[in-house]
CSV table of C-alpha atoms in Angstrom, one decimal:
chain,number,residue,atom,x,y,z
H,299,UNK,CA,149.1,82.0,99.2
H,300,UNK,CA,146.0,79.8,98.7
H,301,UNK,CA,144.2,81.6,101.6
H,302,UNK,CA,145.0,85.0,100.0
H,303,UNK,CA,143.5,83.9,96.7
H,304,UNK,CA,140.5,82.4,98.4
H,305,UNK,CA,139.8,85.7,100.3
H,306,UNK,CA,140.4,87.7,97.1
H,307,UNK,CA,137.9,85.7,95.1
H,308,UNK,CA,135.3,85.7,97.8
H,309,UNK,CA,135.7,89.4,98.2
H,310,UNK,CA,135.3,90.0,94.4
H,311,UNK,CA,132.1,87.9,94.3
H,312,UNK,CA,130.7,89.7,97.3
H,313,UNK,CA,131.7,93.1,95.8
H,314,UNK,CA,129.8,92.4,92.6
H,315,UNK,CA,126.6,91.9,94.6
H,316,UNK,CA,127.3,95.0,96.6
H,317,UNK,CA,127.7,97.0,93.4
H,318,UNK,CA,124.3,95.7,92.2
H,319,UNK,CA,122.7,96.8,95.5
H,320,UNK,CA,124.1,100.3,95.1
H,321,UNK,CA,123.3,100.8,91.4
H,322,UNK,CA,119.7,102.0,91.9
H,323,UNK,CA,120.7,104.4,94.6
H,324,UNK,CA,123.5,105.9,92.4
H,325,UNK,CA,121.3,106.1,89.3
H,326,UNK,CA,118.6,108.1,91.1
H,327,UNK,CA,121.1,110.4,92.7
H,328,UNK,CA,123.0,110.9,89.5
H,329,UNK,CA,120.0,112.1,87.6
H,330,UNK,CA,117.6,113.6,90.2
H,331,UNK,CA,120.2,114.5,92.9
H,332,UNK,CA,118.0,112.8,95.5
H,333,UNK,CA,119.6,110.6,98.1
H,334,UNK,CA,117.0,107.9,98.6
H,335,UNK,CA,117.0,106.9,102.3
H,336,UNK,CA,114.3,104.3,101.6
H,337,UNK,CA,116.7,102.4,99.3
H,338,UNK,CA,117.4,99.7,101.9
H,339,UNK,CA,113.7,99.1,102.4
H,340,UNK,CA,113.0,98.7,98.7
H,341,UNK,CA,115.9,96.2,98.6
H,342,UNK,CA,114.3,94.4,101.6
H,343,UNK,CA,110.9,94.3,99.7
H,344,UNK,CA,112.8,92.8,96.7
H,345,UNK,CA,114.2,90.1,98.9
H,346,UNK,CA,110.7,89.3,100.2
H,347,UNK,CA,109.4,89.3,96.6
H,348,UNK,CA,112.0,86.8,95.6
H,349,UNK,CA,111.2,84.7,98.7
H,350,UNK,CA,107.4,84.6,98.2
H,351,UNK,CA,107.8,84.0,94.4
H,352,UNK,CA,109.8,80.9,95.2
H,353,UNK,CA,107.5,79.8,98.0
H,354,UNK,CA,104.2,80.6,96.2
H,355,UNK,CA,105.0,79.5,92.6
H,356,UNK,CA,108.2,77.5,92.9
H,357,UNK,CA,109.9,79.9,90.5
H,358,UNK,CA,113.7,80.2,91.2
H,359,UNK,CA,114.4,83.9,92.3
H,360,UNK,CA,117.2,84.0,89.7
H,361,UNK,CA,114.7,83.2,87.0
H,362,UNK,CA,112.0,85.3,88.5
H,363,UNK,CA,114.2,88.4,89.0
H,364,UNK,CA,113.0,90.0,85.7
H,365,UNK,CA,109.4,89.7,87.0
H,366,UNK,CA,110.4,91.3,90.3
H,367,UNK,CA,112.2,94.0,88.4
H,368,UNK,CA,109.2,94.7,86.2
H,369,UNK,CA,106.9,94.9,89.3
H,370,UNK,CA,109.4,97.2,91.1
H,371,UNK,CA,109.7,99.4,88.0
H,372,UNK,CA,106.0,100.2,88.4
H,373,UNK,CA,106.6,100.7,92.1
H,374,UNK,CA,109.3,103.1,91.3
H,375,UNK,CA,107.0,105.1,89.0
H,376,UNK,CA,104.4,105.3,91.8
H,377,UNK,CA,107.2,106.3,94.3
H,378,UNK,CA,108.0,109.3,92.1
H,379,UNK,CA,104.5,110.2,91.0
H,380,UNK,CA,102.9,110.0,94.5
H,381,UNK,CA,105.8,111.4,96.6
H,382,UNK,CA,109.0,112.5,95.0
H,383,UNK,CA,107.6,114.8,92.3
H,384,UNK,CA,106.3,117.0,95.1
H,385,UNK,CA,109.8,117.3,96.7
H,386,UNK,CA,112.1,117.1,93.7
H,387,UNK,CA,112.8,120.8,93.6
H,388,UNK,CA,112.5,121.3,97.3
H,389,UNK,CA,115.4,121.7,99.8
H,390,UNK,CA,117.5,118.6,100.5
H,391,UNK,CA,116.1,118.1,104.0
H,392,UNK,CA,112.6,117.8,102.6
H,393,UNK,CA,113.7,114.9,100.4
H,394,UNK,CA,115.7,113.4,103.3
H,395,UNK,CA,112.6,113.4,105.6
H,396,UNK,CA,110.3,112.2,102.8
H,397,UNK,CA,112.4,109.2,101.9
H,398,UNK,CA,113.4,108.4,105.5
H,399,UNK,CA,109.8,108.5,106.6
H,400,UNK,CA,108.8,106.2,103.7
H,401,UNK,CA,111.6,103.8,104.7
H,402,UNK,CA,110.4,103.6,108.3
H,403,UNK,CA,106.8,103.0,107.1
H,404,UNK,CA,107.9,100.2,104.7
H,405,UNK,CA,110.0,98.5,107.4
H,406,UNK,CA,107.1,98.5,109.8
H,407,UNK,CA,104.7,97.4,107.1
H,408,UNK,CA,106.9,94.4,106.4
H,409,UNK,CA,107.1,93.7,110.2
H,410,UNK,CA,103.3,93.8,110.4
H,411,UNK,CA,102.7,91.6,107.3
H,412,UNK,CA,105.4,89.0,107.7
H,413,UNK,CA,106.7,89.3,111.3
H,414,UNK,CA,110.3,89.4,112.3
H,415,UNK,CA,111.3,85.8,111.2
H,416,UNK,CA,114.4,85.3,109.1
H,417,UNK,CA,113.6,83.9,105.7
H,418,UNK,CA,115.6,82.5,102.9
H,419,UNK,CA,115.3,80.0,100.1
H,420,UNK,CA,117.3,77.0,99.0
H,421,UNK,CA,117.8,77.1,95.2
H,422,UNK,CA,120.9,74.9,94.7
H,423,UNK,CA,120.5,71.1,94.7
H,424,UNK,CA,121.9,69.2,97.7
H,425,UNK,CA,125.7,68.8,97.3
H,426,UNK,CA,126.0,71.7,94.8
H,427,UNK,CA,126.0,74.6,97.3
H,428,UNK,CA,129.7,75.3,96.6
H,429,UNK,CA,132.0,75.2,93.6
H,430,UNK,CA,135.6,74.2,93.7
H,431,UNK,CA,138.2,75.2,91.1
H,432,UNK,CA,142.0,75.0,91.4
H,433,UNK,CA,141.7,74.5,95.1
H,434,UNK,CA,139.4,77.6,95.5
H,435,UNK,CA,136.0,77.0,97.0
H,436,UNK,CA,133.2,79.5,96.5
H,437,UNK,CA,129.5,79.6,97.2
H,438,UNK,CA,127.4,78.7,94.2
H,439,UNK,CA,124.8,81.3,95.2
H,440,UNK,CA,127.5,84.0,95.4
H,441,UNK,CA,128.9,83.0,92.0
H,442,UNK,CA,125.5,83.1,90.3
H,443,UNK,CA,124.6,86.4,92.0
H,444,UNK,CA,128.0,87.9,90.9
H,445,UNK,CA,127.4,86.8,87.2
H,446,UNK,CA,123.9,88.2,87.5
H,447,UNK,CA,125.2,91.5,88.9
H,448,UNK,CA,127.9,91.9,86.2
H,449,UNK,CA,125.4,91.2,83.4
H,450,UNK,CA,122.9,93.8,84.7
H,451,UNK,CA,125.6,96.4,85.3
H,452,UNK,CA,126.9,95.9,81.8
H,453,UNK,CA,123.4,96.2,80.4
H,454,UNK,CA,122.8,99.4,82.3
H,455,UNK,CA,126.0,100.9,80.9
H,456,UNK,CA,125.1,99.9,77.3
H,457,UNK,CA,121.6,101.4,77.8
H,458,UNK,CA,122.9,104.7,79.0
H,459,UNK,CA,125.5,104.9,76.2
H,460,UNK,CA,123.7,103.5,73.2
H,461,UNK,CA,120.0,104.4,73.5
H,462,UNK,CA,118.2,107.8,73.1
H,463,UNK,CA,116.6,107.5,76.6
H,464,UNK,CA,119.9,106.6,78.1
H,465,UNK,CA,121.6,109.6,76.5
H,466,UNK,CA,118.7,111.8,77.7
H,467,UNK,CA,119.2,110.5,81.2
H,468,UNK,CA,122.9,111.3,81.1
H,469,UNK,CA,122.1,114.8,79.6
H,470,UNK,CA,119.8,115.6,82.6
H,471,UNK,CA,122.4,114.3,85.0
H,472,UNK,CA,125.1,116.6,83.5
H,473,UNK,CA,123.2,119.8,82.9
H,474,UNK,CA,119.4,120.0,83.4
H,475,UNK,CA,119.1,123.5,81.9
H,476,UNK,CA,120.9,122.6,78.7
H,477,UNK,CA,118.9,119.4,78.5
H,478,UNK,CA,115.7,121.5,78.6
H,479,UNK,CA,116.9,123.7,75.8
H,480,UNK,CA,117.4,120.5,73.7
H,481,UNK,CA,113.8,119.5,74.2
H,482,UNK,CA,114.2,116.9,76.9
H,483,UNK,CA,111.4,116.9,79.5
H,484,UNK,CA,113.0,116.5,83.0
H,485,UNK,CA,109.8,115.3,84.6
H,486,UNK,CA,109.6,112.3,82.2
H,487,UNK,CA,113.2,111.5,82.7
H,488,UNK,CA,112.9,111.7,86.5
H,489,UNK,CA,109.9,109.4,86.3
H,490,UNK,CA,111.8,106.9,84.2
H,491,UNK,CA,114.9,107.1,86.3
H,492,UNK,CA,113.0,106.4,89.5
H,493,UNK,CA,111.3,103.4,87.8
H,494,UNK,CA,114.7,102.1,86.6
H,495,UNK,CA,116.4,102.7,90.0
H,496,UNK,CA,113.8,101.0,92.1
H,497,UNK,CA,113.4,98.2,89.5
H,498,UNK,CA,117.1,97.5,89.7
H,499,UNK,CA,116.9,97.5,93.5
H,500,UNK,CA,114.1,95.0,93.3
H,501,UNK,CA,116.2,92.7,91.1
H,502,UNK,CA,119.1,93.0,93.5
H,503,UNK,CA,116.8,91.9,96.4
H,504,UNK,CA,115.6,88.9,94.5
H,505,UNK,CA,119.1,87.9,93.6
H,506,UNK,CA,120.3,88.3,97.2
H,507,UNK,CA,117.6,86.2,99.0
H,508,UNK,CA,119.2,82.8,98.3
H,509,UNK,CA,122.5,84.1,99.9
H,510,UNK,CA,121.2,86.4,102.7
H,511,UNK,CA,118.3,86.2,105.1
H,512,UNK,CA,115.2,88.5,104.5
H,513,UNK,CA,113.8,90.2,107.5
H,514,UNK,CA,112.2,93.7,108.0
H,515,UNK,CA,115.3,95.5,109.1
H,516,UNK,CA,117.8,93.9,106.7
H,517,UNK,CA,117.8,97.1,104.6
H,518,UNK,CA,119.6,99.0,107.4
H,519,UNK,CA,122.7,96.9,106.7
H,520,UNK,CA,122.5,97.1,102.9
H,521,UNK,CA,121.8,100.8,102.7
H,522,UNK,CA,125.0,101.5,104.6
H,523,UNK,CA,126.8,99.3,102.2
H,524,UNK,CA,125.2,101.0,99.2
H,525,UNK,CA,126.2,104.5,100.6
H,526,UNK,CA,129.8,103.4,101.0
H,527,UNK,CA,129.9,101.9,97.5
H,528,UNK,CA,128.4,105.0,96.0
H,529,UNK,CA,130.7,107.4,97.8
H,530,UNK,CA,133.8,105.2,97.2
H,531,UNK,CA,133.2,104.7,93.5
H,532,UNK,CA,131.9,108.2,92.7
H,533,UNK,CA,128.6,109.9,92.8
H,534,UNK,CA,126.7,109.5,89.5
H,535,UNK,CA,129.3,107.1,88.1
H,536,UNK,CA,128.0,103.6,87.1
H,537,UNK,CA,131.6,102.2,86.4
H,538,UNK,CA,132.6,103.7,89.7
H,539,UNK,CA,129.8,101.8,91.4
H,540,UNK,CA,131.3,98.6,90.1
H,541,UNK,CA,134.8,99.5,91.3
H,542,UNK,CA,133.5,100.7,94.6
H,543,UNK,CA,131.6,97.5,95.2
H,544,UNK,CA,134.6,95.3,94.3
H,545,UNK,CA,136.9,97.3,96.6
H,546,UNK,CA,134.5,97.2,99.5
H,547,UNK,CA,133.9,93.5,99.0
H,548,UNK,CA,137.6,92.6,99.0
H,549,UNK,CA,138.2,94.9,102.1
H,550,UNK,CA,135.3,93.2,104.0
H,551,UNK,CA,136.6,89.7,103.0
H,552,UNK,CA,140.1,90.3,104.4
H,553,UNK,CA,138.9,92.3,107.4
H,554,UNK,CA,136.4,89.5,108.3
H,555,UNK,CA,139.2,86.9,108.0
H,556,UNK,CA,141.5,88.7,110.5
H,557,UNK,CA,138.9,90.2,112.8
H,558,UNK,CA,135.2,89.3,112.2
H,559,UNK,CA,134.0,91.8,114.8
H,560,UNK,CA,135.5,94.7,112.8
H,561,UNK,CA,134.0,93.7,109.5
H,562,UNK,CA,131.0,96.1,109.7
H,563,UNK,CA,133.0,98.8,111.5
H,564,UNK,CA,135.2,99.2,108.5
H,565,UNK,CA,132.1,100.4,106.6
H,566,UNK,CA,131.6,103.3,109.0
H,567,UNK,CA,135.4,104.1,109.1
H,568,UNK,CA,135.7,104.0,105.3
H,569,UNK,CA,132.6,106.2,104.8
H,570,UNK,CA,133.8,108.8,107.3
H,571,UNK,CA,137.3,109.0,105.7
H,572,UNK,CA,135.8,109.3,102.2
H,573,UNK,CA,133.4,112.1,103.1
H,574,UNK,CA,136.3,113.9,104.8
H,575,UNK,CA,139.0,113.4,102.3
H,576,UNK,CA,137.4,112.6,98.9
H,577,UNK,CA,133.6,113.2,98.9
H,578,UNK,CA,133.4,112.9,95.1
H,579,UNK,CA,134.9,109.4,95.2
H,580,UNK,CA,137.4,107.7,92.9
H,581,UNK,CA,135.6,108.2,89.6
H,582,UNK,CA,133.0,110.9,90.4
H,583,UNK,CA,133.0,114.4,89.1
H,584,UNK,CA,134.4,116.9,91.7
H,585,UNK,CA,131.5,118.9,93.1
H,586,UNK,CA,128.8,116.4,92.1
H,587,UNK,CA,128.0,115.9,95.8
H,588,UNK,CA,127.0,119.6,96.0
H,589,UNK,CA,125.0,119.8,92.8
H,590,UNK,CA,121.3,120.6,93.0
H,591,UNK,CA,118.5,120.9,90.4
H,592,UNK,CA,117.9,124.3,89.0
C-alpha cells in the first residue's frame, strides 16, 4: 500500500510539471489553430536560460523564472511577427514545415553554441534534496516545480476568465468571425497569444532545469509529452491540460515501476489510441482538432 501511495504521489508531481510544459502549446493551438512543432526547442532554450541564469548570476531558476518568462514573451512576439503572421492563414502543412524547420534550426543553434554536454543546476542545499512526509519520500525539486506549475496554471485560468484580454482570447478561440464583428482585432490577439504561449514555455523550461538535464535535443522528449497531454486533456482546454498532465504522470510513474523500458513507449501507444478513438480528448470540444481560421 505504501508503494502504491509513493508511486501515486510521484506521478502527480510529475504530471503537474508535464501540464506546465504543455500549456503554451495548447494555448497557441486553442487560439491560432497552429500546432507549434518548435515547442520542444523553445522549452529547451528555457532550460538553458535557467541554467545560464544560475551559472552567470547565481539567481535560483525558480526565482528567475519570471525573468525568463518575460524574455521569452518578447521572443514569442518575434516568433509571431517574423514568421507565423505570414503563415497563420495558410494551409496547415505550411505551418507544420515553418515550425518544424524553426525547431531544427534552434536545436542545431544550441548544439553549436553550447555543445552536446548535459547540464543541470543544484538549487537545494545538501541533505535537503528530498522531503519525507508520513513515510512518503518525494524530490524537493519536483515538489517545488509542481507548486510552481499549479500556481501558473491557476493564474492563466483566472487571466482568461476575469480580464478583458483573456475574454478576447477565448472569443477568438471560439469564433473568429463573431469576434471580429465585436471589434476584436485577431492579429493583435494572435501576437499576444504567441507571446504568452512562448513565455509560459520559457518559464516551464527554467522550472525544469533543476530536475532534468538540459541538452540540445531534450525538446524531442518533452514535445512528445506535451502532445500527449494536449490530446489527452482536450485541444484548447486549459483545465484539460492539467488533468491530462496528471493522468500521464501517474501512468508513467506506475509503468516505470513495473517496466522502466516501457515508460516512454506508453506515450506513443496512448497518443495513437487517443487520435484513433477520441481525438478531441477528455475535455476538448468535439471537432476542435479540425477547426481552421476563416
